[in-house]
Coordinates of N, CA, C and O in Angstrom, one line a residue:
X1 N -86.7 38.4 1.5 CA -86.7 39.9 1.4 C -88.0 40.4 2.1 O -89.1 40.0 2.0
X2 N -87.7 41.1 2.6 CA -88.9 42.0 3.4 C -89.5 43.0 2.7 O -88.8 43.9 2.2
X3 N -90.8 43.2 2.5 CA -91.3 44.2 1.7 C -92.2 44.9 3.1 O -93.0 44.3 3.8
X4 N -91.7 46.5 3.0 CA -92.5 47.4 3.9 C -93.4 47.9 3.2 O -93.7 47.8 2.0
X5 N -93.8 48.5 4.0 CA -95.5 49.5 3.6 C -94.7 50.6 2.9 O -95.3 50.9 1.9
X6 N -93.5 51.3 3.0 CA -93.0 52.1 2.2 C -92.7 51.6 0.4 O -92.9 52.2 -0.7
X7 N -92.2 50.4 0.4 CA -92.4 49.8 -0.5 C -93.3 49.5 -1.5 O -93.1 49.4 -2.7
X8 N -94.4 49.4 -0.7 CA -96.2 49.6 -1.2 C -96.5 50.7 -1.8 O -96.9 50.6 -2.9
X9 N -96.3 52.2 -1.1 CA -96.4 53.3 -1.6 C -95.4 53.7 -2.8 O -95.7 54.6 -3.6
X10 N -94.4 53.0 -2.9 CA -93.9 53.3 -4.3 C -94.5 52.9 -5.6 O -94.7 53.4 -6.6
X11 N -94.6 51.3 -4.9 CA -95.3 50.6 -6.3 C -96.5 51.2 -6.4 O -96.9 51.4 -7.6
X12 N -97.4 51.5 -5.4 CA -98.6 52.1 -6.0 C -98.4 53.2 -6.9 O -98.9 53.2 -8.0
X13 N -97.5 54.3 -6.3 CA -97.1 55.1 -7.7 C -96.9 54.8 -9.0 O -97.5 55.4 -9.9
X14 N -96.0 53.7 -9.2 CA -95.9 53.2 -10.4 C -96.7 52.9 -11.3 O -96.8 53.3 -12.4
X15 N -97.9 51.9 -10.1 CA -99.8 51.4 -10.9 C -100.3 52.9 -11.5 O -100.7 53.0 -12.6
X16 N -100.3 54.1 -10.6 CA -100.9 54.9 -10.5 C -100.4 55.3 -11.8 O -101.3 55.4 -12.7
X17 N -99.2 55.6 -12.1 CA -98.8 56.2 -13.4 C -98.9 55.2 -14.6 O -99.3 55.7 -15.6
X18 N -98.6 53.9 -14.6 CA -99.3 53.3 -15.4 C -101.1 53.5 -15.7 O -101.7 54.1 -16.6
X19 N -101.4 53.2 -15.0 CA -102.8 53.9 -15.2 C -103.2 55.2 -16.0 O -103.9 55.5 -16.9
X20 N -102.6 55.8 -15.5 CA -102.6 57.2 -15.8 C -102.3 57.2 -17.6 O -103.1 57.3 -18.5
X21 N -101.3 57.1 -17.7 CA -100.2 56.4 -19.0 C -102.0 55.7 -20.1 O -102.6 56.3 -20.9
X22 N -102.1 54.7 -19.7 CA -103.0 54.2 -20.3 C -104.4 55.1 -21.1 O -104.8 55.0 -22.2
X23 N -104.9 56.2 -19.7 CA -105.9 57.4 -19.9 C -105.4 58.1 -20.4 O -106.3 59.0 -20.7
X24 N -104.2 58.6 -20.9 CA -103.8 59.6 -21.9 C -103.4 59.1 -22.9 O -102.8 59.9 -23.6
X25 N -103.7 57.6 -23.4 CA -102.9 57.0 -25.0 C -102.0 56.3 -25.1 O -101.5 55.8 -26.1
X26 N -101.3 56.1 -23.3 CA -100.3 55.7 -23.6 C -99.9 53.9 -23.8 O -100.6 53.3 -24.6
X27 N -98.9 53.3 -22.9 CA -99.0 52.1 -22.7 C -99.4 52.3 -21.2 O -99.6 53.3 -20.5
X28 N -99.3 50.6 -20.7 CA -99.9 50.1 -19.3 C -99.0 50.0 -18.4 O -99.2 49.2 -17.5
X29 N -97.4 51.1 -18.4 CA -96.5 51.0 -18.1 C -96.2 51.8 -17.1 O -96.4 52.9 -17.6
X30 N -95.9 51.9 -16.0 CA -95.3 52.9 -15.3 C -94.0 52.2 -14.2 O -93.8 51.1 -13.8
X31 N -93.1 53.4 -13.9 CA -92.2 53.1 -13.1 C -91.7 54.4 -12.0 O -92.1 55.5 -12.2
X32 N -91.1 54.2 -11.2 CA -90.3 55.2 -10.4 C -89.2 54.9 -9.7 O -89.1 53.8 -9.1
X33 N -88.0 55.8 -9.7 CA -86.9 55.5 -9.3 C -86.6 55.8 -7.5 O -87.1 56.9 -7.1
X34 N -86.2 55.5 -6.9 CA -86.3 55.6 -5.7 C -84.6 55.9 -5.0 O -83.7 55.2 -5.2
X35 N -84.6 56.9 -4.3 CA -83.2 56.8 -3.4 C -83.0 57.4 -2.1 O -82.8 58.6 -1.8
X36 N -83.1 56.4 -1.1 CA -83.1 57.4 0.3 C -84.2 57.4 0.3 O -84.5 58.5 0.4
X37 N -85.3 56.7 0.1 CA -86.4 56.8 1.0 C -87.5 58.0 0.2 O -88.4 58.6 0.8
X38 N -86.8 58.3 -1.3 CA -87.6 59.4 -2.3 C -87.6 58.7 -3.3 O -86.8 57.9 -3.8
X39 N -88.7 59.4 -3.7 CA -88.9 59.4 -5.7 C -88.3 60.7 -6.4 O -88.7 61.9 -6.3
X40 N -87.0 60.0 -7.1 CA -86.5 60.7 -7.9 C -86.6 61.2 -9.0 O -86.1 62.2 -9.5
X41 N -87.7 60.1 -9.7 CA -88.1 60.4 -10.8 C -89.4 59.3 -11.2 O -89.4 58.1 -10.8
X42 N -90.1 59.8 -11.9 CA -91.2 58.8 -12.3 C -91.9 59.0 -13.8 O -92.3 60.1 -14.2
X43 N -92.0 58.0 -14.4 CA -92.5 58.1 -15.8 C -93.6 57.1 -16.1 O -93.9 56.2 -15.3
X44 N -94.5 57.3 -17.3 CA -95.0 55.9 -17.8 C -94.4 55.9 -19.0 O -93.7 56.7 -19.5
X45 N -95.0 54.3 -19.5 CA -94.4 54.5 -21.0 C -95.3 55.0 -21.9 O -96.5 54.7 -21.8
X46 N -94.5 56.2 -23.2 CA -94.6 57.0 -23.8 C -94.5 56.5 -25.6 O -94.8 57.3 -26.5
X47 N -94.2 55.1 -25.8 CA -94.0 54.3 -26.9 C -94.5 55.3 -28.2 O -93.8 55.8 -29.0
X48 N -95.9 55.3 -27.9 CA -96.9 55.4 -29.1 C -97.8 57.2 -28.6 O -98.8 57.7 -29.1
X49 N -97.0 57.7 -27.6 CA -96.8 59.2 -27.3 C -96.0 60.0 -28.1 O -96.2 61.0 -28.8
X50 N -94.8 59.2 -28.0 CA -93.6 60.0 -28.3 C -92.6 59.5 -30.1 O -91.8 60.0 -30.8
X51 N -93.4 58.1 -30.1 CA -92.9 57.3 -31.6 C -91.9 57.4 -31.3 O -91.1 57.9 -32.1
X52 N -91.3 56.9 -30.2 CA -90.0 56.4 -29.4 C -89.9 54.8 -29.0 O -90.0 54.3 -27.9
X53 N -89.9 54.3 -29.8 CA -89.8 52.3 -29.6 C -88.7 52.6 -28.2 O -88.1 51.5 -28.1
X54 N -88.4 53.3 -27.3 CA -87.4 52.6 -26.5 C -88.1 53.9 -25.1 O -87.6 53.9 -24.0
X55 N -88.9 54.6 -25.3 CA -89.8 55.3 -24.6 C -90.3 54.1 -23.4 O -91.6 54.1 -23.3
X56 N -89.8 53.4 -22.8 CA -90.7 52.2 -22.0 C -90.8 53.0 -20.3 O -90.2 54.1 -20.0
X57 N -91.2 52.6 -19.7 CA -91.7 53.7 -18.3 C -90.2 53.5 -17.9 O -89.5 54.5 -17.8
X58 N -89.6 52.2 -17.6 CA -88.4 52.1 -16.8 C -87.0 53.3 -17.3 O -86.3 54.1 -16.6
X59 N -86.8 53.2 -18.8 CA -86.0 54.1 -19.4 C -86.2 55.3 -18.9 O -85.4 56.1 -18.4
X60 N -87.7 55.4 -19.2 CA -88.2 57.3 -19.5 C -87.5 57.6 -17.6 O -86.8 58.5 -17.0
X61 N -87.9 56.8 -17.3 CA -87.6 57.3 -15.9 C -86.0 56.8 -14.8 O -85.8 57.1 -13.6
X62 N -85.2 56.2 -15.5 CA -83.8 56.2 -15.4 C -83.5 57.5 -16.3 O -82.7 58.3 -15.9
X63 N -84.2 57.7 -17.6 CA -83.1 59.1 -17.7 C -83.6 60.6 -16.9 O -82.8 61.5 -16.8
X64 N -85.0 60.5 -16.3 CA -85.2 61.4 -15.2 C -84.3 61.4 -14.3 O -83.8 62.4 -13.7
X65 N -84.0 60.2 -14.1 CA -83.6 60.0 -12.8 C -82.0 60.9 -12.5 O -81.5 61.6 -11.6
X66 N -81.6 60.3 -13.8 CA -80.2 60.5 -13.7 C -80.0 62.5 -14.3 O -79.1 63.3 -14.1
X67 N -80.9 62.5 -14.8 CA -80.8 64.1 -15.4 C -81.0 64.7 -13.8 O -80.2 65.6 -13.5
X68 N -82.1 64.1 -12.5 CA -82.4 65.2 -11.7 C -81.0 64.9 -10.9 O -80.6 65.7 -10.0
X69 N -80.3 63.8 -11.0 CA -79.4 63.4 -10.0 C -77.6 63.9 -10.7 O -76.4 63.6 -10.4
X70 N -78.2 64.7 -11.7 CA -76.5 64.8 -12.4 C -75.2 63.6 -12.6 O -74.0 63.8 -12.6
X71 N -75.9 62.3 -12.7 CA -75.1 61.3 -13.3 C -75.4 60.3 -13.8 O -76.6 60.1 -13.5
X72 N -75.0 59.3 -14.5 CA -75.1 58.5 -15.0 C -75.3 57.2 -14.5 O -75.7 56.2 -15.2
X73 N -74.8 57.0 -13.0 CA -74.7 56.2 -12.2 C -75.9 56.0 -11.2 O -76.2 57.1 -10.8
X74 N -76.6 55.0 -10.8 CA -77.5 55.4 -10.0 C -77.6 54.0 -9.1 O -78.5 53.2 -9.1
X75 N -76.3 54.1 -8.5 CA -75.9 53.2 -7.8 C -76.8 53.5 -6.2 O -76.5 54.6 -5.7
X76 N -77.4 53.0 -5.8 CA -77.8 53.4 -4.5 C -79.8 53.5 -4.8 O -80.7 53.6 -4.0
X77 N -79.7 53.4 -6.1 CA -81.2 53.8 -6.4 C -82.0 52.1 -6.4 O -81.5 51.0 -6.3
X78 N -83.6 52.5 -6.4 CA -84.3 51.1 -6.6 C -85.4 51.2 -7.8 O -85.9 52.4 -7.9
X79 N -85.8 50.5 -8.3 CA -86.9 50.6 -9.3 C -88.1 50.0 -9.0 O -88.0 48.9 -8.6
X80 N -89.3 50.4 -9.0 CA -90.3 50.2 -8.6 C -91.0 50.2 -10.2 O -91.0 51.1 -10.9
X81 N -91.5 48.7 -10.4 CA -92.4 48.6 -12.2 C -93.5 48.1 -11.9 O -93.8 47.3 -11.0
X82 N -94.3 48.8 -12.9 CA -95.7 48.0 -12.6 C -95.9 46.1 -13.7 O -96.7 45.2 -13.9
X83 N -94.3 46.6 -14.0 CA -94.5 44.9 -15.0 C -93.4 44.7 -14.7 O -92.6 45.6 -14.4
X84 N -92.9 43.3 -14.7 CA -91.6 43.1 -15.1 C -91.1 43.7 -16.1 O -91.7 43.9 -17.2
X85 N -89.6 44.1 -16.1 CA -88.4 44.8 -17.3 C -88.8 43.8 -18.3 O -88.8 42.6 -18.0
X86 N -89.0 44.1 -19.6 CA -88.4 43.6 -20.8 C -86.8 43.5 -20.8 O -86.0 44.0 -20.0
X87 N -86.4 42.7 -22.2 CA -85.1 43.3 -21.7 C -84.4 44.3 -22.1 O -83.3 44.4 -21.5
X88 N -84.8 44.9 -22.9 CA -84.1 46.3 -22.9 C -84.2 47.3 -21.6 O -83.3 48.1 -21.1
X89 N -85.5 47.0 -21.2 CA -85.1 47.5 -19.7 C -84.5 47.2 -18.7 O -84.1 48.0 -17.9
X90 N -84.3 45.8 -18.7 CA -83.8 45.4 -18.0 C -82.3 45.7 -18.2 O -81.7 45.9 -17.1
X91 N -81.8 45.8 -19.4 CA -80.2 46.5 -19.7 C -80.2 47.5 -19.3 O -79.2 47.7 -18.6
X92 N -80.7 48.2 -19.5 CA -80.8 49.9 -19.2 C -80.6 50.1 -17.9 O -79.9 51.0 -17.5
X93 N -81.2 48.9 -16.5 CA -81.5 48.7 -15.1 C -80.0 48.5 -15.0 O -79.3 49.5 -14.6
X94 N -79.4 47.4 -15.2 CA -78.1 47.2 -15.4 C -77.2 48.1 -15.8 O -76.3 48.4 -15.0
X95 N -77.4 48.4 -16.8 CA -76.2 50.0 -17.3 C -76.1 51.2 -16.1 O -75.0 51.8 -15.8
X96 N -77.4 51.4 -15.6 CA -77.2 52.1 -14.3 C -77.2 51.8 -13.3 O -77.7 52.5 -12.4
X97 N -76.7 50.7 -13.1 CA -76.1 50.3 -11.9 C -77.2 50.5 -10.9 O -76.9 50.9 -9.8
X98 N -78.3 50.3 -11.0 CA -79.5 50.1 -10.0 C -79.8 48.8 -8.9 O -80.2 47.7 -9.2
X99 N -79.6 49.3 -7.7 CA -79.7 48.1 -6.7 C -80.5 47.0 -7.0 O -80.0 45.9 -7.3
X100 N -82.0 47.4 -7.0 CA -82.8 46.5 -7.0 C -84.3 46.9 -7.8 O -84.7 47.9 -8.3
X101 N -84.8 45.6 -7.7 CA -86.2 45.8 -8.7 C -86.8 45.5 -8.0 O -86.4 44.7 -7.1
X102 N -88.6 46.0 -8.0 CA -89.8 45.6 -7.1 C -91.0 45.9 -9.0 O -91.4 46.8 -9.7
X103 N -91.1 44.6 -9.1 CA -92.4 44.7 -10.3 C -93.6 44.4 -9.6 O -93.5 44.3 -8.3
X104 N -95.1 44.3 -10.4 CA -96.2 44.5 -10.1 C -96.7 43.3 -11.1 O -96.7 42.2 -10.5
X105 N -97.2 43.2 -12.6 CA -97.3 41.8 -13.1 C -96.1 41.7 -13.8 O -95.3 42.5 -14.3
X106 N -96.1 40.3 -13.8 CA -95.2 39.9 -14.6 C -95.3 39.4 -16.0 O -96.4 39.5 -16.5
X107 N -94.2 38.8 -16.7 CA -94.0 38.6 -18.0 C -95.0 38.2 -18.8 O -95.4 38.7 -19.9
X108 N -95.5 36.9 -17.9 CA -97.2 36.0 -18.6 C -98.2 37.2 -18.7 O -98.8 37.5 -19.8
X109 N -98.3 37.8 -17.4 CA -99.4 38.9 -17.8 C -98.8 39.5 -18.9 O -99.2 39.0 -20.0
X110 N -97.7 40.6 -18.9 CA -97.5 40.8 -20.1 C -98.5 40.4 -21.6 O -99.4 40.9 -22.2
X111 N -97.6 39.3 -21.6 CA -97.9 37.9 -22.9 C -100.0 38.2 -23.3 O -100.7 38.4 -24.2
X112 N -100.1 38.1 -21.7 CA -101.2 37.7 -21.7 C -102.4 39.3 -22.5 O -103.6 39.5 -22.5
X113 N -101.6 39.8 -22.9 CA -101.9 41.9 -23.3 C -101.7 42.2 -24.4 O -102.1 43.2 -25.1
X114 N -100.8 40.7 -24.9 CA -100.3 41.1 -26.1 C -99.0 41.6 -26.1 O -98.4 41.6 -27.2
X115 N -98.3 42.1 -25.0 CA -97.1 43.1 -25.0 C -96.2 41.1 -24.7 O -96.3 40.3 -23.8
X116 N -95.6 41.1 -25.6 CA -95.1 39.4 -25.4 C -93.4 39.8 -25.7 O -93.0 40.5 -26.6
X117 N -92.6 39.3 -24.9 CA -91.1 39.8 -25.0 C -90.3 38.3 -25.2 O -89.3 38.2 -25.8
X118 N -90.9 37.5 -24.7 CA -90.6 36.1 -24.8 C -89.8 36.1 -26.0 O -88.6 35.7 -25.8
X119 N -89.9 36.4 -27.5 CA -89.3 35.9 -28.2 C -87.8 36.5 -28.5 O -86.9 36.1 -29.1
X120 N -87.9 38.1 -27.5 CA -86.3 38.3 -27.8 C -85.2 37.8 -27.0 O -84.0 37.8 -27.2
X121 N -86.1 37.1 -25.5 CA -85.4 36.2 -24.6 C -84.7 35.3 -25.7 O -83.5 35.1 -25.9
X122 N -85.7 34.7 -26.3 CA -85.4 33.4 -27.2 C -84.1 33.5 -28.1 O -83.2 32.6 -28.2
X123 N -84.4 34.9 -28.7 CA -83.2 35.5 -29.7 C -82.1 35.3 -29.0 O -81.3 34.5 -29.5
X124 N -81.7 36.0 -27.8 CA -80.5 35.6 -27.3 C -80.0 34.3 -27.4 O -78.9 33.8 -27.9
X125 N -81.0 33.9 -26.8 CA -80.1 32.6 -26.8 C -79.3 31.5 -27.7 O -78.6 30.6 -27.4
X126 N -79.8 32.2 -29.3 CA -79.3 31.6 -30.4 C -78.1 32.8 -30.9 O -78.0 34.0 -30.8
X127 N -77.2 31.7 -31.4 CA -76.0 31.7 -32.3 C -76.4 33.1 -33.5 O -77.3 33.1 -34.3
X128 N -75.6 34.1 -33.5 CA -76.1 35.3 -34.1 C -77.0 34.5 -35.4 O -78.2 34.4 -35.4
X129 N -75.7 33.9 -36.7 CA -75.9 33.1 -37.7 C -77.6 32.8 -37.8 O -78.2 33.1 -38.8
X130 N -78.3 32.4 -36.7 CA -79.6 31.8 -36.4 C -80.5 32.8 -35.9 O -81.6 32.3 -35.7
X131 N -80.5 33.8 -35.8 CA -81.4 34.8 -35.6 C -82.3 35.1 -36.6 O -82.0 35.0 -37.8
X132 N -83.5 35.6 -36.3 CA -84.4 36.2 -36.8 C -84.0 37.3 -37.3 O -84.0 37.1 -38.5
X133 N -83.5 38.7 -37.1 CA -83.0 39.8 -37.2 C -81.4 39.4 -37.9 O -80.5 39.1 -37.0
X134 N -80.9 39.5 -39.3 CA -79.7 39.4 -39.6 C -78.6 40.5 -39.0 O -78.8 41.7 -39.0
X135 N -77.4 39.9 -38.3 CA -76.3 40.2 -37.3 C -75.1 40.3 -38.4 O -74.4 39.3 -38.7
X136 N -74.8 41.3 -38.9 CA -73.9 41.2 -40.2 C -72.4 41.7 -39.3 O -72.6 42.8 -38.7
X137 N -71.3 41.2 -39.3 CA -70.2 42.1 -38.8 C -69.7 42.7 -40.5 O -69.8 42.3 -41.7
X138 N -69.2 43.7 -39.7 CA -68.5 44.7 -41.1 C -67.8 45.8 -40.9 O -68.2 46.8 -40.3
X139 N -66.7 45.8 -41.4 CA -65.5 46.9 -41.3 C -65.0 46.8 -39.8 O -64.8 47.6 -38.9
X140 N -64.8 45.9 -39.7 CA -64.4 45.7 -37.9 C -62.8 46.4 -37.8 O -62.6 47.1 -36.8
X141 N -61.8 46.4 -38.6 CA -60.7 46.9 -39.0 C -61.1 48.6 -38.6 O -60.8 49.0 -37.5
X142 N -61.5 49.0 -39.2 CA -61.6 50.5 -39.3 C -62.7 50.5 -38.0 O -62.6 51.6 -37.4
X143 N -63.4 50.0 -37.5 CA -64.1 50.1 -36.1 C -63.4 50.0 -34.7 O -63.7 50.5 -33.6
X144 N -62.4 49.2 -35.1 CA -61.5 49.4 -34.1 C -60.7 50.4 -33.4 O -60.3 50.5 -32.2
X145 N -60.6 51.1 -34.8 CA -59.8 52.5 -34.4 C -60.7 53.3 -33.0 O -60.2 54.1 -32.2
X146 N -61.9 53.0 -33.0 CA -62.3 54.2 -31.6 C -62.4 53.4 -30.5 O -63.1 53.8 -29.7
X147 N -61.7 52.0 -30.2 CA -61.4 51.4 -29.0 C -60.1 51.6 -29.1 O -59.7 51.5 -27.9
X148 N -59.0 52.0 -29.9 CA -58.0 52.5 -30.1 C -57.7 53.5 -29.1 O -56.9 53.5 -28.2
X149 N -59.0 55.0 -29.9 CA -58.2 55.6 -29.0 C -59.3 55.8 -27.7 O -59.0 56.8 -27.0
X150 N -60.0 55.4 -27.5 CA -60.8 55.1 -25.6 C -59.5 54.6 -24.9 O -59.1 54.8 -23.8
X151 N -58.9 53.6 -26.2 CA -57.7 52.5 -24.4 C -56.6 53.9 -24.3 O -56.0 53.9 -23.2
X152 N -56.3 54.8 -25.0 CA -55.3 55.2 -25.2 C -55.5 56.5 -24.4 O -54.6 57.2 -24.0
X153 N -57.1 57.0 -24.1 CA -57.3 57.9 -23.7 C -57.2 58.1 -21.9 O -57.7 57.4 -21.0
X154 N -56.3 59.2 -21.7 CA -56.2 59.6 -20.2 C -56.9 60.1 -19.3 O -56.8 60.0 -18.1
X155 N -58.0 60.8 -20.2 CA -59.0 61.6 -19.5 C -60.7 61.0 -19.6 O -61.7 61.6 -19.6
X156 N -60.5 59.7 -19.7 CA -62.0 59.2 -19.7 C -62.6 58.9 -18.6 O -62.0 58.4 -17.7
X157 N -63.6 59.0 -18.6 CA -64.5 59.1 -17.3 C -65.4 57.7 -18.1 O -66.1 57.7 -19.1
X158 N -64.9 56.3 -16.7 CA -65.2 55.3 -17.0 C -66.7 54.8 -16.5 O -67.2 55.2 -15.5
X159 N -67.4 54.1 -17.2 CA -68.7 53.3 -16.8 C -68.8 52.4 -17.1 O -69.8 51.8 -16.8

């Protein structure tokens, strides 16, 4: 992969708003969404701003992104992080269909901050039954009914 100097100027944004993020209370997070050679949108993370546990720079700034771009899709776009995605970010990166990722430190640094994600990697990988966090199924009968009527529905706008 080739990384240009335009490339550089994004991620420095990202540092920049992490940083920034940091000097106002925040976390050490920042991110920007990129399309066509622009920043579409840019956030830090807002966690302990906003008492939003899902406030993380990459989110805050996929839902910019997609509010300045009027969709939900942001197929064509790139993310620029000043950390590697956790993984909720990283789902969210996924859910919107985002080309690609350019991070700044990674996970160990993370770890190394105290912000440690390692163990929900771990979670996955076990058998619900074995989790830390109890995974209870219940009323799946009556839950079904709104896959019911989604398959049944003619006018849905798919993602």
């Amino acid at each position: 992969m080739n990384i240009t100097d335009q490339d550089r100027v994004f991620m420095r944004e990202a540092i920049r708003l992490a940083n920034d993020s940091v000097r106002r209370g925040g976390g050490p997070f920042g991110a920007v969404v990129v399309k066509d050679g622009e920043i579409i949108a840019g956030s830090a993370n807002s966690v302990t701003l906003d008492n939003d546990p899902t406030a993380h720079a990459e989110v805050n700034a996929i839902r910019a992104a997609c509010q300045r771009l009027g969709t939900f899709d942001l197929t064509g776009c790139t993310v620029y992080t000043s950390c590697e995605p956790c993984p909720m970010c990283l789902g969210a990166i996924y859910w919107a269909h985002i080309d690609r990722i350019y991070y700044g430190n990674n996970r160990k640094d993370a770890r190394d901050i105290d912000f440690a994600d390692d163990f929900i990697y771990d979670e996955l990988d076990k058998p619900l039954d074995e989790r830390t966090l109890p995974i209870i199924p219940l009323l799946r009968d009556e839950a079904l009914e709104s896959f019911r009527l989604w398959t049944g529905k003619t006018d849905k706008t798919a993602y």
